[in-house]
CSV table of C-alpha atoms and ligand atoms in Angstrom, one decimal:
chain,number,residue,atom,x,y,z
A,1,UNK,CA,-28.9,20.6,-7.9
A,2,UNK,CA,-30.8,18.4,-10.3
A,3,UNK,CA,-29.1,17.6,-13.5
A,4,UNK,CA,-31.3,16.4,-16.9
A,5,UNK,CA,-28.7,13.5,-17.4
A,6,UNK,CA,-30.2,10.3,-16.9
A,7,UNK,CA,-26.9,8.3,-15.7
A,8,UNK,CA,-26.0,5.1,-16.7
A,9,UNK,CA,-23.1,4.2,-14.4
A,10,UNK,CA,-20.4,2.8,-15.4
A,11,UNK,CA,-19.6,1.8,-12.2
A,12,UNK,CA,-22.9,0.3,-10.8
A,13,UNK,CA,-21.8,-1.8,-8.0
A,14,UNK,CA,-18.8,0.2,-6.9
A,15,UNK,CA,-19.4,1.8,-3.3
A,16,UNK,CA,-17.2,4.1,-1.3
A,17,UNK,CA,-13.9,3.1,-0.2
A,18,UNK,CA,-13.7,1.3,3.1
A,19,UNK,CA,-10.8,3.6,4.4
A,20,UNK,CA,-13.3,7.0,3.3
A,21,UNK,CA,-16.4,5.3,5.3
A,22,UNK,CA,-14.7,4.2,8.5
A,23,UNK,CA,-12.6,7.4,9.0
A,24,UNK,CA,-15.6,9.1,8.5
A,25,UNK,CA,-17.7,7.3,11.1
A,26,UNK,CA,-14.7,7.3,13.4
A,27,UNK,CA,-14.7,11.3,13.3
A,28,UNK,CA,-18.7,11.1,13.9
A,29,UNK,CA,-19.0,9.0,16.9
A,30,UNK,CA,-15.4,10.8,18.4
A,31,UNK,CA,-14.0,7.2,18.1
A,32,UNK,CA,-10.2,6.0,18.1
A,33,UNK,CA,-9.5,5.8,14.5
A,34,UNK,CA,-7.2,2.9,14.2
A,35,UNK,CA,-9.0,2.2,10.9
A,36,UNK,CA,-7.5,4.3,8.1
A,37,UNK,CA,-3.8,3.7,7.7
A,38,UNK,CA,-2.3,7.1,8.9
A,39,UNK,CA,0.3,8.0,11.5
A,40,UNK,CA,-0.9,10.7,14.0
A,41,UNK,CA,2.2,12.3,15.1
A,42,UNK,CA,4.6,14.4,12.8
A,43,UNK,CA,7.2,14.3,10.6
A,44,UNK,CA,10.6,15.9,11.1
A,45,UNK,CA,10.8,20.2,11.0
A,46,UNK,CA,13.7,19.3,8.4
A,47,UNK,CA,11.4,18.2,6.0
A,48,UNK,CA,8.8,21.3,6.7
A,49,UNK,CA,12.0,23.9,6.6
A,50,UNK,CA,13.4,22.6,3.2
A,51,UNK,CA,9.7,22.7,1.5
A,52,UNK,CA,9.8,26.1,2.6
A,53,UNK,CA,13.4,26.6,1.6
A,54,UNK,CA,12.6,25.4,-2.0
A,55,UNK,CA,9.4,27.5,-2.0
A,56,UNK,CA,11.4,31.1,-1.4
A,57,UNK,CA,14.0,29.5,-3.6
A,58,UNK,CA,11.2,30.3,-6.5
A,59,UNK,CA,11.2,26.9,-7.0
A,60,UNK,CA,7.5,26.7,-7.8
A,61,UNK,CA,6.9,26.0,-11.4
A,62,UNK,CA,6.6,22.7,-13.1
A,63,UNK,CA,8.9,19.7,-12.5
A,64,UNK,CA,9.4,17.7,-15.9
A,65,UNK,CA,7.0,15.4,-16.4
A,66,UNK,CA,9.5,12.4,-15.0
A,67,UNK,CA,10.1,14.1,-11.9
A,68,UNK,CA,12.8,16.3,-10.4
A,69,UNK,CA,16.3,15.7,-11.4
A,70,UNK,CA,17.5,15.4,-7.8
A,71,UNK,CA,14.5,13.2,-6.5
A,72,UNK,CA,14.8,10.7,-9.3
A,73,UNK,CA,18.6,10.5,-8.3
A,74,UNK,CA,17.9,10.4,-4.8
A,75,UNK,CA,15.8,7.3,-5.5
A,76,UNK,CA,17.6,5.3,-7.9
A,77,UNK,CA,20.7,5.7,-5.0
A,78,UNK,CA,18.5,4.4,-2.5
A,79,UNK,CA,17.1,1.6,-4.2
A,80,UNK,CA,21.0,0.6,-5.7
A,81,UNK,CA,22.4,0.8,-1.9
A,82,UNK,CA,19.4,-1.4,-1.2
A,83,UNK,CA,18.3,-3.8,-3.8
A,84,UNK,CA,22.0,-3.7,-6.2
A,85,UNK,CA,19.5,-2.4,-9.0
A,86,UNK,CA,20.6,0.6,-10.8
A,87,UNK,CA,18.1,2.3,-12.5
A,88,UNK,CA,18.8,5.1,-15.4
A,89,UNK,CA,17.6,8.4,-13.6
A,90,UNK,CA,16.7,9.2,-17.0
A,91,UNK,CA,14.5,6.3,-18.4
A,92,UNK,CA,14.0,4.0,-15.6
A,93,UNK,CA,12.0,6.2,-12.1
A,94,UNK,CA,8.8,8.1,-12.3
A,95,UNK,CA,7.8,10.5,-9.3
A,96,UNK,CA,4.3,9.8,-9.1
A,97,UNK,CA,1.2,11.5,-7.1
A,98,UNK,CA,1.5,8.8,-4.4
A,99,UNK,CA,1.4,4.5,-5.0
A,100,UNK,CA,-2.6,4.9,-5.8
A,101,UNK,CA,-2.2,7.1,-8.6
A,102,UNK,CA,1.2,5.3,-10.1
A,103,UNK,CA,-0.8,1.6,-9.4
A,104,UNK,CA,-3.7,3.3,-11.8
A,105,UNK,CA,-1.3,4.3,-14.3
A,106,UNK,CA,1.0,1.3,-14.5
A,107,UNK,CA,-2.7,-1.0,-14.8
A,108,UNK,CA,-4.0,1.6,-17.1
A,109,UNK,CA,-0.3,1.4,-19.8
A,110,UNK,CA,-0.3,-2.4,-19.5
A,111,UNK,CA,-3.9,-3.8,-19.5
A,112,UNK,CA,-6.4,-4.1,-22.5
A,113,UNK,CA,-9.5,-4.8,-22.6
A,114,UNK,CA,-10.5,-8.6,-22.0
A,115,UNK,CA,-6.8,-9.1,-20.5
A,116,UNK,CA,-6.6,-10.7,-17.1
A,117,UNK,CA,-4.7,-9.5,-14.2
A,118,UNK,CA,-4.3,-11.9,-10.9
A,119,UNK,CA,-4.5,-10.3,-8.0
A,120,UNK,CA,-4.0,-11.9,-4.2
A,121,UNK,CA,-6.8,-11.4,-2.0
A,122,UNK,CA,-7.1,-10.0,0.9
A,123,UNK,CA,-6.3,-7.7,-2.0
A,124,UNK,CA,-5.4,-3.9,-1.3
A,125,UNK,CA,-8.8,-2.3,-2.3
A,126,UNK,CA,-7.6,0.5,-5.5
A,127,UNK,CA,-6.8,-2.9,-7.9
A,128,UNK,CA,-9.8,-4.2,-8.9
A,129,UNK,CA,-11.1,-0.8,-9.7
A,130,UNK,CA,-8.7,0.1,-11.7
A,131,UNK,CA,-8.4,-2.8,-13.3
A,132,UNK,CA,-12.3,-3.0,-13.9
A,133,UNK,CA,-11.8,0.8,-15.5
A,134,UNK,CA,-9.9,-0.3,-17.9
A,135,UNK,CA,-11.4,-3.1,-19.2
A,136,UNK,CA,-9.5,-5.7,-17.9
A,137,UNK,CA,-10.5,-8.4,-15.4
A,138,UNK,CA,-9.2,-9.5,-12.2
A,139,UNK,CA,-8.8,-13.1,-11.6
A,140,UNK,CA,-8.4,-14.1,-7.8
A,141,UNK,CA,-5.7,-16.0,-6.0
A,142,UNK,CA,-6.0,-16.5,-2.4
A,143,UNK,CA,-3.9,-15.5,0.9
A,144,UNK,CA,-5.3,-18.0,3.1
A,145,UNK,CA,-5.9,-17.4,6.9
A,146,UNK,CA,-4.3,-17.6,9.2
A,147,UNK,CA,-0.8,-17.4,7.6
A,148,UNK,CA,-1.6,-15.4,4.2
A,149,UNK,CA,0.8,-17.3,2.4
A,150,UNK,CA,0.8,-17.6,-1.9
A,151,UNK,CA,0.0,-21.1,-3.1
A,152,UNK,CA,2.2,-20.7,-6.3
A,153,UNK,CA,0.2,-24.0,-7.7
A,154,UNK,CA,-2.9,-22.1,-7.1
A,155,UNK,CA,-1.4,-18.9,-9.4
A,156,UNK,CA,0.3,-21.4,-11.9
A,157,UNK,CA,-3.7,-22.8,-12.4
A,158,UNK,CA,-5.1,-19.0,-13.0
A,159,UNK,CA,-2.2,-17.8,-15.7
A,160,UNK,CA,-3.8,-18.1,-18.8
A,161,UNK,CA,-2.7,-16.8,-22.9
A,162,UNK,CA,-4.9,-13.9,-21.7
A,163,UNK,CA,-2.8,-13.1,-18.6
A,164,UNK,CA,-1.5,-9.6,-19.0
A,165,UNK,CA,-0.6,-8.7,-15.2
A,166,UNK,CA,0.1,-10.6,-11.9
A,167,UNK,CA,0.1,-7.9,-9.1
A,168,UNK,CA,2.3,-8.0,-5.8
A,169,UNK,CA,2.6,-6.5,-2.7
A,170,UNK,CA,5.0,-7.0,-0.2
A,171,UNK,CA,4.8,-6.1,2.8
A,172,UNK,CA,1.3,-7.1,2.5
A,173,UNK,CA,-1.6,-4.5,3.6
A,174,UNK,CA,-3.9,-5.6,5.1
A,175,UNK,CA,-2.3,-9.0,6.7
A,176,UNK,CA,1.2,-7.7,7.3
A,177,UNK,CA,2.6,-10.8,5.2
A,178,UNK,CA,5.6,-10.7,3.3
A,179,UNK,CA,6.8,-12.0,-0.2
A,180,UNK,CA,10.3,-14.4,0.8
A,181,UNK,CA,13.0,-15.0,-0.9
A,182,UNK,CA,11.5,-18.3,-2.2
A,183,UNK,CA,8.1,-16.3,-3.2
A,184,UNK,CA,10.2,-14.8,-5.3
A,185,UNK,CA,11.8,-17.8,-7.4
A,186,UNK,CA,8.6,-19.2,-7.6
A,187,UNK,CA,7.0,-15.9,-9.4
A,188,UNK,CA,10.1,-15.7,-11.9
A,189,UNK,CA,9.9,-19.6,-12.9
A,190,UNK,CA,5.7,-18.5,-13.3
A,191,UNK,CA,6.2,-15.9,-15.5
A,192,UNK,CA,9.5,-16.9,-17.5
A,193,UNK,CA,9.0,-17.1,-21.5
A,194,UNK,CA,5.7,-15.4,-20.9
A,195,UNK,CA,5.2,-11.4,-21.2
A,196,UNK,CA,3.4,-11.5,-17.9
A,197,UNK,CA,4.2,-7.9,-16.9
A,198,UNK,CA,4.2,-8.1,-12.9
A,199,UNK,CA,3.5,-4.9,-10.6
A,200,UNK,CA,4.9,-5.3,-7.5
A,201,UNK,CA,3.8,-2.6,-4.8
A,202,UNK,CA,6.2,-2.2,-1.8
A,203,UNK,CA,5.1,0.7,-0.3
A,204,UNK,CA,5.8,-0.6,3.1
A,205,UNK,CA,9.1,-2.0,1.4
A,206,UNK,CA,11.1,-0.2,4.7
A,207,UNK,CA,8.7,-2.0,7.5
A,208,UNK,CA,9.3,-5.3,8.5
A,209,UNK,CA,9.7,-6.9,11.6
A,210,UNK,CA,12.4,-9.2,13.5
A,211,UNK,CA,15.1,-8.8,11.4
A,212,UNK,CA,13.4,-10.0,8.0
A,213,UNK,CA,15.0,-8.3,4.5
A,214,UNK,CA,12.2,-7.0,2.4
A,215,UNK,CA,12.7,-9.3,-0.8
A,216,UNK,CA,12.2,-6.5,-3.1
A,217,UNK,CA,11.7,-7.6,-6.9
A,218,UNK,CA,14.7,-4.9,-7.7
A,219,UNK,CA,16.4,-7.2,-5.8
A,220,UNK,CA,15.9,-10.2,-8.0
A,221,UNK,CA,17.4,-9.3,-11.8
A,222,UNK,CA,15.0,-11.5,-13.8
A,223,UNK,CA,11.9,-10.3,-12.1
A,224,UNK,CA,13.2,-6.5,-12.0
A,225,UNK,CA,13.4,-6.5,-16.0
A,226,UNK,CA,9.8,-7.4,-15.9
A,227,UNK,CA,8.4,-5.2,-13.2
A,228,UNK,CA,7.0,-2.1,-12.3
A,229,UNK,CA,8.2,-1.3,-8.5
A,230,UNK,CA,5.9,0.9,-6.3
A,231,UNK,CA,7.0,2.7,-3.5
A,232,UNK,CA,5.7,5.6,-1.6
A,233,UNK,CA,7.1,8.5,0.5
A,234,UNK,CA,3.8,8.6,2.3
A,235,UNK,CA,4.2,5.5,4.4
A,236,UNK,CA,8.4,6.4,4.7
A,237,UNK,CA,8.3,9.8,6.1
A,238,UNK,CA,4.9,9.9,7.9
A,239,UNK,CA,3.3,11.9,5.3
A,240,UNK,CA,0.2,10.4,3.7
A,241,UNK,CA,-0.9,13.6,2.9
A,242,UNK,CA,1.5,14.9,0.6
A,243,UNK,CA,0.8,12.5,-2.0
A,244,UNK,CA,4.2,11.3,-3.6
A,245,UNK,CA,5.9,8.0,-4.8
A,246,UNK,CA,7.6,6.7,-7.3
A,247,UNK,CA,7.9,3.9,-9.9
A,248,UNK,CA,10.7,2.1,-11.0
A,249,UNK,CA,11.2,-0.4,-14.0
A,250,UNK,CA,13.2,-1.5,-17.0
A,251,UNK,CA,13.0,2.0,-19.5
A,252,UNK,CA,10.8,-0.4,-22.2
A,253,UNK,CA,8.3,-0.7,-19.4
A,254,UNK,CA,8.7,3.1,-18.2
A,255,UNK,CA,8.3,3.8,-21.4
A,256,UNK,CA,4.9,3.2,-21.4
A,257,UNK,CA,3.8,3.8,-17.8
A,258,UNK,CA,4.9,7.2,-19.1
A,259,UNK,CA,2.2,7.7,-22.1
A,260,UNK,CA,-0.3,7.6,-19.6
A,261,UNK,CA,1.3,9.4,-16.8
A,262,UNK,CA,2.1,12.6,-19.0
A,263,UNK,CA,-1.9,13.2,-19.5
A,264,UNK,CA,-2.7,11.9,-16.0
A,265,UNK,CA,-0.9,14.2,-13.8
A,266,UNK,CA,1.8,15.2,-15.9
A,267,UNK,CA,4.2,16.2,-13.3
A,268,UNK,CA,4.0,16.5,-9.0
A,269,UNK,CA,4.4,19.1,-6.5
A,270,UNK,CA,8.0,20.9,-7.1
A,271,UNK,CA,9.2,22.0,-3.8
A,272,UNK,CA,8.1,18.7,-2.1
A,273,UNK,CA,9.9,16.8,-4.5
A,274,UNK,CA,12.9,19.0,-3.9
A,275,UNK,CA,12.6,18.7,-0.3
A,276,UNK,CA,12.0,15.0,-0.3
A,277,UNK,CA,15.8,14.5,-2.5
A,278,UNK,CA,17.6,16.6,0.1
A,279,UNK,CA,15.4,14.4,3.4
A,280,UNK,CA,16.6,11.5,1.6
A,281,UNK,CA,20.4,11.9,1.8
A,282,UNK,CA,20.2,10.7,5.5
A,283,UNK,CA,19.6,7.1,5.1
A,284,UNK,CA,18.7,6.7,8.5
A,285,UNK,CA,15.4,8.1,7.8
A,286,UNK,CA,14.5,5.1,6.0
A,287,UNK,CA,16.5,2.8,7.6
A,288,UNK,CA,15.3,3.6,11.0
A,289,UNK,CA,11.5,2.9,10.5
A,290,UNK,CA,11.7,-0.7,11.0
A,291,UNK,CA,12.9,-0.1,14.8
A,292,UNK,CA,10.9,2.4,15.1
A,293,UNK,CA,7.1,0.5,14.3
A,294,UNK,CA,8.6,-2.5,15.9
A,295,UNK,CA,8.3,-0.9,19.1
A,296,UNK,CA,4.6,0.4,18.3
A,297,UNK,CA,3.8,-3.1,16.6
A,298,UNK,CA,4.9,-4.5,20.5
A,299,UNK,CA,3.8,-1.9,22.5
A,300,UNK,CA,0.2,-2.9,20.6
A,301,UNK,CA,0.4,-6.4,20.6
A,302,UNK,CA,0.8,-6.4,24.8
A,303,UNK,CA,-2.5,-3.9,24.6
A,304,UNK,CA,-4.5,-6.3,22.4
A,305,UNK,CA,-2.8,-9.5,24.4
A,306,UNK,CA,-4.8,-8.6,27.8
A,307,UNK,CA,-8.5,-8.2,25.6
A,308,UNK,CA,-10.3,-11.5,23.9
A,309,UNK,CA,-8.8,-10.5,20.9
A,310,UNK,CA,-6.8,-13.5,18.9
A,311,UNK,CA,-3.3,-11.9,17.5
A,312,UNK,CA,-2.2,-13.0,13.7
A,313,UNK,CA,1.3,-12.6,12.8
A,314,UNK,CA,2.5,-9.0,11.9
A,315,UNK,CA,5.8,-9.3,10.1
A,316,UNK,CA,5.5,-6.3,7.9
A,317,UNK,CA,3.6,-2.8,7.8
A,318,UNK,CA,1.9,-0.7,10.4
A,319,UNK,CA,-1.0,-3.1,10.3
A,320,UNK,CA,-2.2,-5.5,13.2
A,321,UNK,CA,-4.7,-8.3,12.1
A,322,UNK,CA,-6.9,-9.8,14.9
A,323,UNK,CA,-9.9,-12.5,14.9
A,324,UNK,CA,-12.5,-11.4,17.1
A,325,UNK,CA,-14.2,-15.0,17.3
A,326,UNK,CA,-14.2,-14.6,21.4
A,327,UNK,CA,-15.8,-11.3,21.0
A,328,UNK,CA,-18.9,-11.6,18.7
A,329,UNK,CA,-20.5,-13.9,15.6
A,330,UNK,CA,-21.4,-11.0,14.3
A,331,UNK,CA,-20.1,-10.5,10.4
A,332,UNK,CA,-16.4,-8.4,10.2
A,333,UNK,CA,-18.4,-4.7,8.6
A,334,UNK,CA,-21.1,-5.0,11.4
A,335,UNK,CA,-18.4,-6.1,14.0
A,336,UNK,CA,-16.2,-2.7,12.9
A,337,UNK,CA,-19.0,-0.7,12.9
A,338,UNK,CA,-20.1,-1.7,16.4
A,339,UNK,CA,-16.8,-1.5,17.3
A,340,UNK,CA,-16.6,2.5,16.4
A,341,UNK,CA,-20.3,3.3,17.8
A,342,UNK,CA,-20.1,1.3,21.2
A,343,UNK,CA,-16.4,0.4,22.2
A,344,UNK,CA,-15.0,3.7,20.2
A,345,UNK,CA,-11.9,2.1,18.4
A,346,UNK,CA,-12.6,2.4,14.6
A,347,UNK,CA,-10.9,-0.7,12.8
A,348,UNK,CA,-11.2,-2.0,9.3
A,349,UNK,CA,-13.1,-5.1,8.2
A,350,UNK,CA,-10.9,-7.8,6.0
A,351,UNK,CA,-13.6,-9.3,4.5
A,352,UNK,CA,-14.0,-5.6,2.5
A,353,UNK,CA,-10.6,-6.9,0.6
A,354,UNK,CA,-12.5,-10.2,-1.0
A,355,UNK,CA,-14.5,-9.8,-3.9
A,356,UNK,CA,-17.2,-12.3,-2.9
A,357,UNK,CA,-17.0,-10.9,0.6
A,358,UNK,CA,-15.1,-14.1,2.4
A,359,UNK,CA,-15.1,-13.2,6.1
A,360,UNK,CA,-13.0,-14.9,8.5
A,361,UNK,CA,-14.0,-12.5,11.7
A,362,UNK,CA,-10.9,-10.6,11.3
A,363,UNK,CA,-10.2,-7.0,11.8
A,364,UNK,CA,-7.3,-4.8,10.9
A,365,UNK,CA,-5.7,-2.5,13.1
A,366,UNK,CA,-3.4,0.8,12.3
A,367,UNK,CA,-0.4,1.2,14.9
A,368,UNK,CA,0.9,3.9,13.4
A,369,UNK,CA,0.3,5.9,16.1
A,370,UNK,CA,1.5,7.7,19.5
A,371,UNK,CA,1.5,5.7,22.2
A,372,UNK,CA,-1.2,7.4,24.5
A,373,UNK,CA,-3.3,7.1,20.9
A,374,UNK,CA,-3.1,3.2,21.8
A,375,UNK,CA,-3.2,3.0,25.1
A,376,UNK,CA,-6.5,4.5,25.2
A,377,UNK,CA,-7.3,2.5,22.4
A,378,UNK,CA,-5.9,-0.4,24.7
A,379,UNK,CA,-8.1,0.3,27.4
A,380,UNK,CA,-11.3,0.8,25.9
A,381,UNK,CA,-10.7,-2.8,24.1
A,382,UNK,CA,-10.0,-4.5,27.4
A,383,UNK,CA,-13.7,-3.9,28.6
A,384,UNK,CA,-14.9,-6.1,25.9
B,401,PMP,N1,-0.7,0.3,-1.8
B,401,PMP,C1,-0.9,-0.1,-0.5
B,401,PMP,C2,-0.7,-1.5,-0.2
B,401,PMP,C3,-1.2,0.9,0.5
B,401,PMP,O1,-1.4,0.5,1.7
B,401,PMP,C4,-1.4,2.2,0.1
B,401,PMP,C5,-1.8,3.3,1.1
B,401,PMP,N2,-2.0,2.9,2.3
B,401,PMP,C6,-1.2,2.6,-1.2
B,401,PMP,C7,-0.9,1.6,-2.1
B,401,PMP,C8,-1.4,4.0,-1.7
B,401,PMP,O2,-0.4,4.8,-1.3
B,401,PMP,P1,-0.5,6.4,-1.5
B,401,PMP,O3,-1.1,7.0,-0.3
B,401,PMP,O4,0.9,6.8,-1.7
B,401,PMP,O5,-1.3,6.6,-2.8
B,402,LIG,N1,-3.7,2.6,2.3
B,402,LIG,C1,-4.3,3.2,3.5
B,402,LIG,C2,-4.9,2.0,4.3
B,402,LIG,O1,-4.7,0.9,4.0
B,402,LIG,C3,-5.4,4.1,3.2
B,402,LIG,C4,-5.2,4.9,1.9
B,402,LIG,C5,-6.5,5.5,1.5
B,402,LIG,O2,-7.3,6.0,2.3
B,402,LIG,N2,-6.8,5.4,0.3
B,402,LIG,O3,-5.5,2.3,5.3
């Protein structure tokens, strides 16, 4: 259809997202999509059967706009048994449609126009945009290769009077590096006497590897009464597709996430929510995923250790990185694109998460996924 509207974008440079083009090429060449972070087995019956439970229950109408009652207890339990933090049910946790949509909101409450916001790069790709749609500008600090470590010097050089935000997130997609105990120190002595508002995203906050202890910023007091926590039930319970996480933060801060939420969403799916408050009273759910994409995360890393690709550390997340130096010279989108049409293992670029497109040769793997899934990914990579 034509329309008579000559458009002036407002968005002029901004493409599609990498995780919408390379599921999407995946699907057309019939490739392995290890690209889009997304399990491909189920979840649990029990969390089917209580959505459906809720749903005859009549419980169909609209959840207040903070959430369910039940959910928003379920979490703030969860997160005290985990982090010591005790959140007011009330004032303090937000279900929200998923991390992407509370990340939007939480930029969009805090940032005004001409503010800054640092961001680490490899940064997770729904930021900047939001940040951009608001106004506000991103200023870059950098997770170095190999090790993606913070260089808190580095970050101390790019706060400035105009410094509205630092975002975190830990476990770290797409490098699968985590925020330490010591990370954490150094970001409260950074922001301490400033009103740096920092947004921390731990959706992953239940995967990491080898015995590590996710160093959640509810974990740290003088952080948590500073900080919007992400979380989201997507990556938890293997279901992306239902859309739900939550926020947490001191009830100032919620306050405000909350003016824009109510005329964002409003509210999320009821029954869902309900189901999700009775899934979590079994703590091994949560608990357990760490074992449980350990074995994947090994089971992967033999694959990838008998084809020319060079391992990075994974110590959080379902993501593996790998260089491909030994493979091709060929630059990381080309690489993953060649990858999907000839070898037929779909895989995500890193240099997609740097503004000015730094490419180190690395790709990103998704292992969240049944073990003949990467075996035959495995043997279709070890012909390369
Ligand atoms: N943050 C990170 C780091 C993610 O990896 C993702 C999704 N993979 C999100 C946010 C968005 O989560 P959701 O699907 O709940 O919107
Ligand atoms: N966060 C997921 C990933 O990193 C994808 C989410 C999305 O498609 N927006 O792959």
């Amino acid at each position: 259809m034509q329309t008579p509207i000559r458009i002036d974008s407002r968005f002029p440079h901004m493409g599609t997202t990498i995780f919408t083009v390379m599921s999407r090429l995946a699907a057309e060449c019939g490739a392995i999509n290890l690209s889009q972070g997304f399990p491909d087995f189920q979840a649990e019956p029990a969390l089917f059967d209580a959505v459906h439970r809720h749903m005859l229950a009549g419980r169909n109408q609209y959840a207040p706009m903070a959430g369910m009652p039940e959910l928003r207890q379920a979490i703030v339990d969860k997160v005290a048994a985990l982090y010591g933090a005790r959140f007011d049910v009330e004032s303090e946790v937000t279900v929200t449609a998923g991390a992407t949509q509370a990340i939007f909101t939480a930029i969009a409450a805090f940032v005004r126009p001409g503010d800054e916001v640092i961001v680490f790069e490899p940064v997770y790709d729904s930021y900047v945009p939001a940040i951009e749609t608001v106004g506000g500008t991103a200023v870059y600090a950098q997770l170095k290769f190999p090790d993606y470590a913070p260089d808190w010097e580095q970050v101390r050089r790019l706060v400035t009077p105009r410094t509205r935000m630092i975002i975190v997130n830990s476990p770290h997609n797409p490098t699968g590096s985590l925020v330490t105990a010591v990370d954490r120190e150094k970001l409260a002595e950074l922001v301490r006497g400033t009103d740096i508002v920092v947004l921390s995203d731990e959706v992953y906050e239940h995967i990491l590897f080898d015995g590590e202890r996710h160093a959640s910023l509810c974990g740290h007091p003088e952080l948590a009464a500073r900080s919007i926590v992400v979380s989201s039930f997507g990556k938890t319970y293997h279901i992306t597709g239902w859309k739900i996480g939550y926020v947490v933060g001191p009830a100032a801060l919620m306050a405000e996430f909350r003016k824009v939420h109510q005329f964002n969403v409003f509210t999320v799916h009821t029954p869902s929510q309900l189901a999700l408050a009775d899934y979590m009273q079994d703590a091994s759910r949560h608990l357990g995923l760490a074992a449980f994409y350990q074995e994947k995360r090994d089971f992967f890393r033999d694959l990838l250790a008998a084809t020319p690709f060079e391992l990075l550390p994974c110590r959080g997340t379902y993501f593996q990185l790998a260089s491909y130096k030994a493979v091709s010279d060929l630059p990381d989108r080309t690489f993953a694109e060649w990858m999907t049409r000839e070898v037929g293992v779909a895989v995500i670029p890193v240099s997609v998460f740097h503004a000015d497109g730094h490419d180190d040769r690395v790709v990103r793997f998704c292992f969240a996924k049944q073990e003949e899934t990467l075996r035959a990914a495995g043997e279709r990579l070890r012909r390369l």
